[in-house]
Amino acid sequence: LSLHFPQKLWKMLESGKFQSIWWSEGGRCVAINKDLFEVEVLGREGQQVFHTQKMKSFMRQLNAYGFTKVQRNFQRSASLPEFLAEEAAASAHSQILYYYNPSFNREHPWLLATCKRR
């Protein structure tokens, strides 16, 4: 049985087998640790989940199914030590990509059927 991209993504998120991808924002967004995802999911030899080994192609698939990248806004502190600590955290956080699709919501699995390729 061949699953479409959104179903594969959903199954992956629900499996709990991958550390590089998870539900965020209360199940409304998909969070992806880009570097880890490239190794853990796209770099799998012989057991490919998706039909690509390139992050750019995977992101193109997300866009084709109506996912949009969500920008994270950080409030910056006025004090220099706090600001530098926040910058370091934001830098580590920049490897995390967030994607949103109104038809892809953990709390409403029946909406998955409406998640179609554009």
XYZ file of N, CA, C and O in Angstrom:
472
model
N 0.854 -1.190 0.000
C 0.000 0.000 0.000
C 0.891 1.242 0.000
O 1.694 1.439 0.895
N 0.730 2.054 -1.017
C 1.533 3.269 -1.138
C 0.793 4.447 -0.502
O -0.312 4.776 -0.921
N 1.405 5.044 0.494
C 0.802 6.188 1.164
C 1.231 7.480 0.479
O 2.342 7.586 -0.020
N 0.346 8.458 0.463
C 0.688 9.772 -0.059
C 1.571 10.493 0.956
O 1.602 10.145 2.138
N 2.251 11.522 0.505
C 3.190 12.273 1.337
C 2.610 12.666 2.700
O 3.233 12.406 3.730
N 1.402 13.293 2.762
C 0.886 13.688 4.088
C 0.666 12.506 5.030
O 0.945 12.604 6.220
N 0.192 11.380 4.490
C -0.011 10.199 5.341
C 1.316 9.653 5.864
O 1.405 9.242 7.018
N 2.349 9.659 5.019
C 3.677 9.201 5.458
C 4.200 10.104 6.572
O 4.738 9.629 7.573
N 4.027 11.410 6.373
C 4.486 12.380 7.360
C 3.756 12.181 8.686
O 4.366 12.152 9.754
N 2.443 12.020 8.631
C 1.616 11.805 9.826
C 2.075 10.542 10.560
O 2.268 10.552 11.779
N 2.233 9.453 9.804
C 2.637 8.183 10.397
C 4.002 8.310 11.084
O 4.214 7.778 12.163
N 4.908 9.050 10.440
C 6.229 9.268 11.003
C 6.140 10.038 12.321
O 6.782 9.681 13.317
N 5.335 11.092 12.350
C 5.177 11.906 13.557
C 4.567 11.102 14.696
O 4.960 11.234 15.850
N 3.593 10.276 14.372
C 2.900 9.494 15.397
C 3.704 8.291 15.891
O 3.454 7.792 16.976
N 4.680 7.842 15.090
C 5.432 6.633 15.456
C 6.336 6.832 16.673
O 6.575 5.892 17.419
N 6.840 8.051 16.846
C 7.764 8.300 17.948
C 9.136 7.673 17.732
O 9.962 7.649 18.633
N 9.400 7.174 16.528
C 10.669 6.513 16.234
C 11.772 7.474 15.807
O 12.917 7.082 15.700
N 11.409 8.719 15.537
C 12.380 9.672 15.009
C 12.561 10.845 15.972
O 11.591 11.410 16.450
N 13.817 11.207 16.209
C 14.112 12.325 17.097
C 14.193 13.639 16.340
O 14.185 14.701 16.941
N 14.241 13.570 15.019
C 14.465 14.761 14.204
C 13.185 15.484 13.789
O 13.246 16.576 13.229
N 12.028 14.895 14.073
C 10.758 15.490 13.652
C 9.705 15.227 14.722
O 9.651 14.135 15.283
N 8.906 16.254 15.038
C 7.906 16.112 16.099
C 6.793 17.138 15.912
O 6.927 18.089 15.156
N 5.694 16.900 16.613
C 4.586 17.859 16.646
C 4.988 19.022 17.539
O 5.573 18.826 18.589
N 4.635 20.230 17.151
C 4.857 21.381 18.028
C 3.602 22.234 18.019
O 2.647 21.934 17.291
N 3.608 23.296 18.796
C 2.449 24.199 18.891
C 1.162 23.423 19.173
O 0.133 23.661 18.547
N 1.232 22.484 20.106
C 0.041 21.729 20.487
C -0.507 20.856 19.371
O -1.699 20.597 19.308
N 0.359 20.388 18.491
C -0.076 19.505 17.407
C -0.533 20.237 16.162
O -1.095 19.629 15.262
N -0.281 21.544 16.101
C -0.695 22.321 14.925
C 0.440 22.524 13.925
O 0.197 22.874 12.779
N 1.683 22.326 14.356
C 2.846 22.515 13.483
C 3.739 21.277 13.516
O 3.728 20.515 14.464
N 4.520 21.139 12.454
C 5.534 20.100 12.375
C 6.883 20.785 12.600
O 7.192 21.771 11.934
N 7.647 20.289 13.559
C 8.985 20.821 13.828
C 10.005 19.816 13.314
O 9.862 18.612 13.531
N 11.018 20.337 12.611
C 12.037 19.473 12.015
C 13.419 20.013 12.370
O 13.727 21.163 12.067
N 14.235 19.169 12.989
C 15.635 19.513 13.207
C 16.343 19.167 11.903
O 16.595 17.992 11.612
N 16.639 20.188 11.111
C 17.124 20.023 9.740
C 18.329 19.083 9.631
O 18.301 18.119 8.862
N 19.376 19.350 10.381
C 20.593 18.537 10.276
C 20.352 17.084 10.677
O 20.787 16.156 9.994
N 19.660 16.879 11.780
C 19.380 15.526 12.246
C 18.442 14.796 11.276
O 18.618 13.610 10.998
N 17.452 15.497 10.726
C 16.508 14.914 9.781
C 17.229 14.400 8.528
O 16.918 13.326 8.018
N 18.194 15.192 8.053
C 18.946 14.786 6.857
C 19.671 13.464 7.085
O 19.742 12.630 6.187
N 20.189 13.251 8.281
C 20.907 12.017 8.595
C 19.926 10.891 8.931
O 19.995 9.798 8.359
N 19.013 11.178 9.862
C 18.129 10.149 10.417
C 17.072 9.657 9.425
O 16.744 8.467 9.414
N 16.529 10.548 8.600
C 15.426 10.167 7.711
C 15.870 10.100 6.251
O 15.708 9.080 5.591
N 16.436 11.176 5.755
C 16.784 11.232 4.331
C 18.032 10.413 4.001
O 18.199 9.988 2.862
N 18.887 10.179 4.980
C 20.124 9.447 4.743
C 20.009 7.943 4.937
O 21.007 7.232 4.888
N 18.815 7.449 5.147
C 18.620 6.012 5.380
C 18.908 5.215 4.109
O 18.320 5.467 3.069
N 19.767 4.269 4.210
C 20.102 3.413 3.068
C 19.108 2.254 2.998
O 18.916 1.551 3.980
N 18.475 2.080 1.844
C 17.592 0.932 1.637
C 16.252 0.997 2.336
O 15.386 0.189 2.058
N 16.057 1.915 3.274
C 14.792 2.024 4.007
C 14.266 3.452 3.920
O 13.895 4.044 4.925
N 14.229 3.996 2.723
C 13.797 5.375 2.555
C 12.322 5.531 2.917
O 11.493 4.723 2.532
N 12.032 6.573 3.663
C 10.652 6.898 4.028
C 10.019 7.697 2.896
O 8.903 7.436 2.484
N 10.766 8.675 2.395
C 10.306 9.514 1.294
C 11.177 9.204 0.079
O 12.252 8.660 0.208
N 10.711 9.556 -1.103
C 11.442 9.230 -2.325
C 12.517 10.261 -2.641
O 12.687 10.641 -3.789
N 13.225 10.717 -1.637
C 14.306 11.676 -1.842
C 15.338 11.546 -0.734
O 15.038 11.057 0.350
N 16.537 12.006 -1.038
C 17.590 12.076 -0.027
C 18.025 13.521 0.172
O 18.982 13.785 0.887
N 17.320 14.448 -0.433
C 17.677 15.869 -0.378
C 16.645 16.664 0.422
O 15.446 16.543 0.200
N 17.138 17.493 1.328
C 16.261 18.317 2.164
C 15.435 19.274 1.311
O 14.258 19.490 1.580
N 16.047 19.840 0.276
C 15.350 20.782 -0.594
C 14.131 20.125 -1.257
O 13.066 20.728 -1.364
N 14.284 18.896 -1.692
C 13.179 18.159 -2.319
C 12.071 17.865 -1.303
O 10.890 17.952 -1.620
N 12.473 17.513 -0.087
C 11.492 17.263 0.970
C 10.693 18.536 1.265
O 9.470 18.503 1.382
N 11.393 19.677 1.356
C 10.714 20.952 1.623
C 9.793 21.326 0.453
O 8.717 21.875 0.666
N 10.189 21.003 -0.766
C 9.346 21.242 -1.939
C 8.054 20.419 -1.835
O 6.978 20.894 -2.178
N 8.176 19.188 -1.337
C 6.996 18.348 -1.123
C 6.052 18.982 -0.093
O 4.846 19.012 -0.288
N 6.631 19.468 1.006
C 5.820 20.142 2.021
C 5.040 21.295 1.380
O 3.833 21.423 1.576
N 5.741 22.117 0.597
C 5.092 23.258 -0.061
C 4.019 22.810 -1.044
O 2.963 23.430 -1.132
N 4.275 21.733 -1.764
C 3.309 21.233 -2.748
C 2.004 20.790 -2.089
O 0.941 20.837 -2.707
N 2.085 20.364 -0.834
C 0.893 19.940 -0.099
C 0.334 21.036 0.807
O -0.456 20.768 1.705
N 0.747 22.264 0.575
C 0.137 23.390 1.271
C 0.734 23.744 2.622
O 0.158 24.535 3.368
N 1.884 23.186 2.952
C 2.551 23.552 4.203
C 3.284 24.871 3.997
O 3.870 25.098 2.945
N 3.230 25.720 4.992
C 3.962 26.983 4.928
C 4.935 27.038 6.091
O 4.636 26.565 7.196
N 6.097 27.608 5.824
C 7.119 27.739 6.855
C 6.686 28.817 7.837
O 6.234 29.876 7.434
N 6.827 28.523 9.111
C 6.447 29.456 10.169
C 7.721 30.068 10.731
O 8.651 29.354 11.108
N 7.762 31.382 10.770
C 8.912 32.083 11.340
C 8.723 32.198 12.852
O 7.645 32.510 13.316
N 9.780 31.952 13.579
C 9.732 32.070 15.038
C 10.228 33.455 15.420
O 11.281 33.891 14.968
N 9.472 34.146 16.239
C 9.869 35.481 16.700
C 10.395 35.398 18.118
O 9.732 34.865 18.999
N 11.577 35.929 18.331
C 12.179 35.937 19.667
C 12.208 37.366 20.193
O 12.616 38.280 19.490
N 11.795 37.534 21.430
C 11.911 38.838 22.085
C 13.341 38.962 22.595
O 13.851 38.058 23.239
N 13.995 40.047 22.309
C 15.382 40.246 22.726
C 15.460 41.036 24.028
O 14.737 42.001 24.222
N 16.380 40.623 24.876
C 16.587 41.293 26.156
C 17.465 42.530 25.965
O 18.285 42.601 25.064
N 17.315 43.487 26.860
C 18.101 44.723 26.792
C 19.491 44.548 27.410
O 20.419 45.252 27.059
N 19.645 43.599 28.341
C 20.949 43.443 28.985
C 21.871 42.591 28.110
O 21.446 41.587 27.534
N 23.133 42.999 28.003
C 24.079 42.327 27.106
C 24.264 40.835 27.428
O 24.163 40.013 26.519
N 24.516 40.435 28.688
C 24.699 38.996 28.953
C 23.462 38.172 28.570
O 23.587 37.109 27.978
N 22.279 38.688 28.897
C 21.051 37.971 28.536
C 20.884 37.931 27.027
O 20.485 36.913 26.465
N 21.183 39.047 26.365
C 21.074 39.113 24.911
C 21.984 38.072 24.259
O 21.570 37.349 23.350
N 23.236 37.961 24.725
C 24.182 37.002 24.157
C 23.724 35.564 24.392
O 23.849 34.714 23.507
N 23.176 35.292 25.566
C 22.655 33.951 25.858
C 21.475 33.634 24.946
O 21.358 32.520 24.424
N 20.601 34.629 24.739
C 19.445 34.439 23.849
C 19.898 34.216 22.416
O 19.309 33.420 21.694
N 20.955 34.938 21.988
C 21.489 34.764 20.630
C 22.001 33.339 20.427
O 21.783 32.749 19.382
N 22.695 32.811 21.434
C 23.221 31.444 21.340
C 22.071 30.443 21.228
O 22.109 29.520 20.410
N 21.028 30.652 22.020
C 19.860 29.765 21.969
C 19.159 29.887 20.617
O 18.746 28.895 20.023
N 19.031 31.100 20.117
C 18.370 31.326 18.823
C 19.162 30.687 17.698
O 18.602 30.153 16.753
N 20.494 30.720 17.795
C 21.341 30.115 16.777
C 21.124 28.607 16.729
O 20.982 28.020 15.657
N 21.085 27.967 17.885
C 20.823 26.527 17.938
C 19.417 26.243 17.435
O 19.165 25.252 16.760
N 18.501 27.148 17.760
C 17.106 26.999 17.373
C 16.901 27.187 15.869
O 15.924 26.724 15.320
N 17.848 27.863 15.194
C 17.684 28.141 13.770
C 17.752 26.872 12.929
O 17.348 26.865 11.779
N 18.278 25.782 13.494
C 18.290 24.507 12.787
C 16.919 23.842 12.809
O 16.699 22.859 12.129
N 15.997 24.390 13.601
C 14.653 23.839 13.700
C 13.747 24.580 12.717
O 13.622 25.798 12.772
N 13.123 23.824 11.834
C 12.184 24.388 10.860
C 10.769 24.052 11.325
O 10.508 22.945 11.798
N 9.864 25.017 11.199
C 8.474 24.811 11.600
C 7.581 24.971 10.376
O 7.715 25.949 9.639
N 6.682 24.010 10.178
C 5.756 24.058 9.051
C 4.325 23.886 9.539
O 4.060 23.094 10.440
N 3.429 24.640 8.901
C 2.018 24.639 9.289
C 1.151 24.368 8.064
O 1.426 24.853 6.966
N 0.112 23.581 8.273
C -0.920 23.355 7.266
C -2.232 23.219 8.036
O -2.331 22.398 8.935
N -3.260 24.022 7.693
C -4.518 23.956 8.450
C -5.197 22.583 8.383
O -5.983 22.240 9.257
N -4.868 21.780 7.378
C -5.452 20.438 7.245
C -4.589 19.358 7.892
O -4.881 18.176 7.764
N -3.534 19.754 8.564
C -2.609 18.806 9.183
C -2.510 19.157 10.657
O -1.674 19.956 11.069
N -3.420 18.589 11.455
C -3.539 18.943 12.864
C -3.706 17.667 13.675
O -4.629 16.880 13.415
N -2.836 17.475 14.641
C -2.859 16.239 15.441
C -4.206 16.002 16.120
O -4.642 14.870 16.271
N -4.857 17.070 16.527
C -6.142 16.949 17.227
C -7.313 16.667 16.286
O -8.399 16.327 16.739
N -7.096 16.829 14.976
C -8.175 16.637 13.994
C -7.694 15.744 12.846
O -7.564 16.197 11.707
N -7.447 14.452 13.126
C -6.889 13.567 12.096
C -7.775 13.419 10.857
O -7.267 13.152 9.773
N -9.079 13.629 10.992
C -9.982 13.512 9.846
C -9.706 14.570 8.772
O -10.051 14.387 7.615
N -9.040 15.666 9.143
C -8.703 16.701 8.164
C -7.602 16.249 7.197
O -7.431 16.846 6.133
N -6.883 15.211 7.561
C -5.793 14.713 6.721
C -6.290 14.371 5.316
O -5.573 14.573 4.335
N -7.526 13.917 5.207
C -8.103 13.573 3.899
C -8.214 14.792 2.982
O -8.258 14.657 1.764
N -8.242 16.002 3.560
C -8.357 17.217 2.755
C -6.996 17.804 2.385
O -6.921 18.817 1.697
N -5.938 17.165 2.843
C -4.568 17.639 2.579
C -4.131 17.111 1.210
O -3.619 16.012 1.093
N -4.395 17.890 0.186
C -4.142 17.480 -1.202
C -2.978 18.225 -1.812
O -2.684 19.355 -1.432
N -2.386 17.618 -2.829
C -1.311 18.248 -3.583
C -1.895 19.382 -4.415
O -2.956 19.268 -4.989
N -1.178 20.517 -4.437
C -1.648 21.675 -5.195
C -1.558 21.449 -6.686
O -0.690 20.862 -7.202
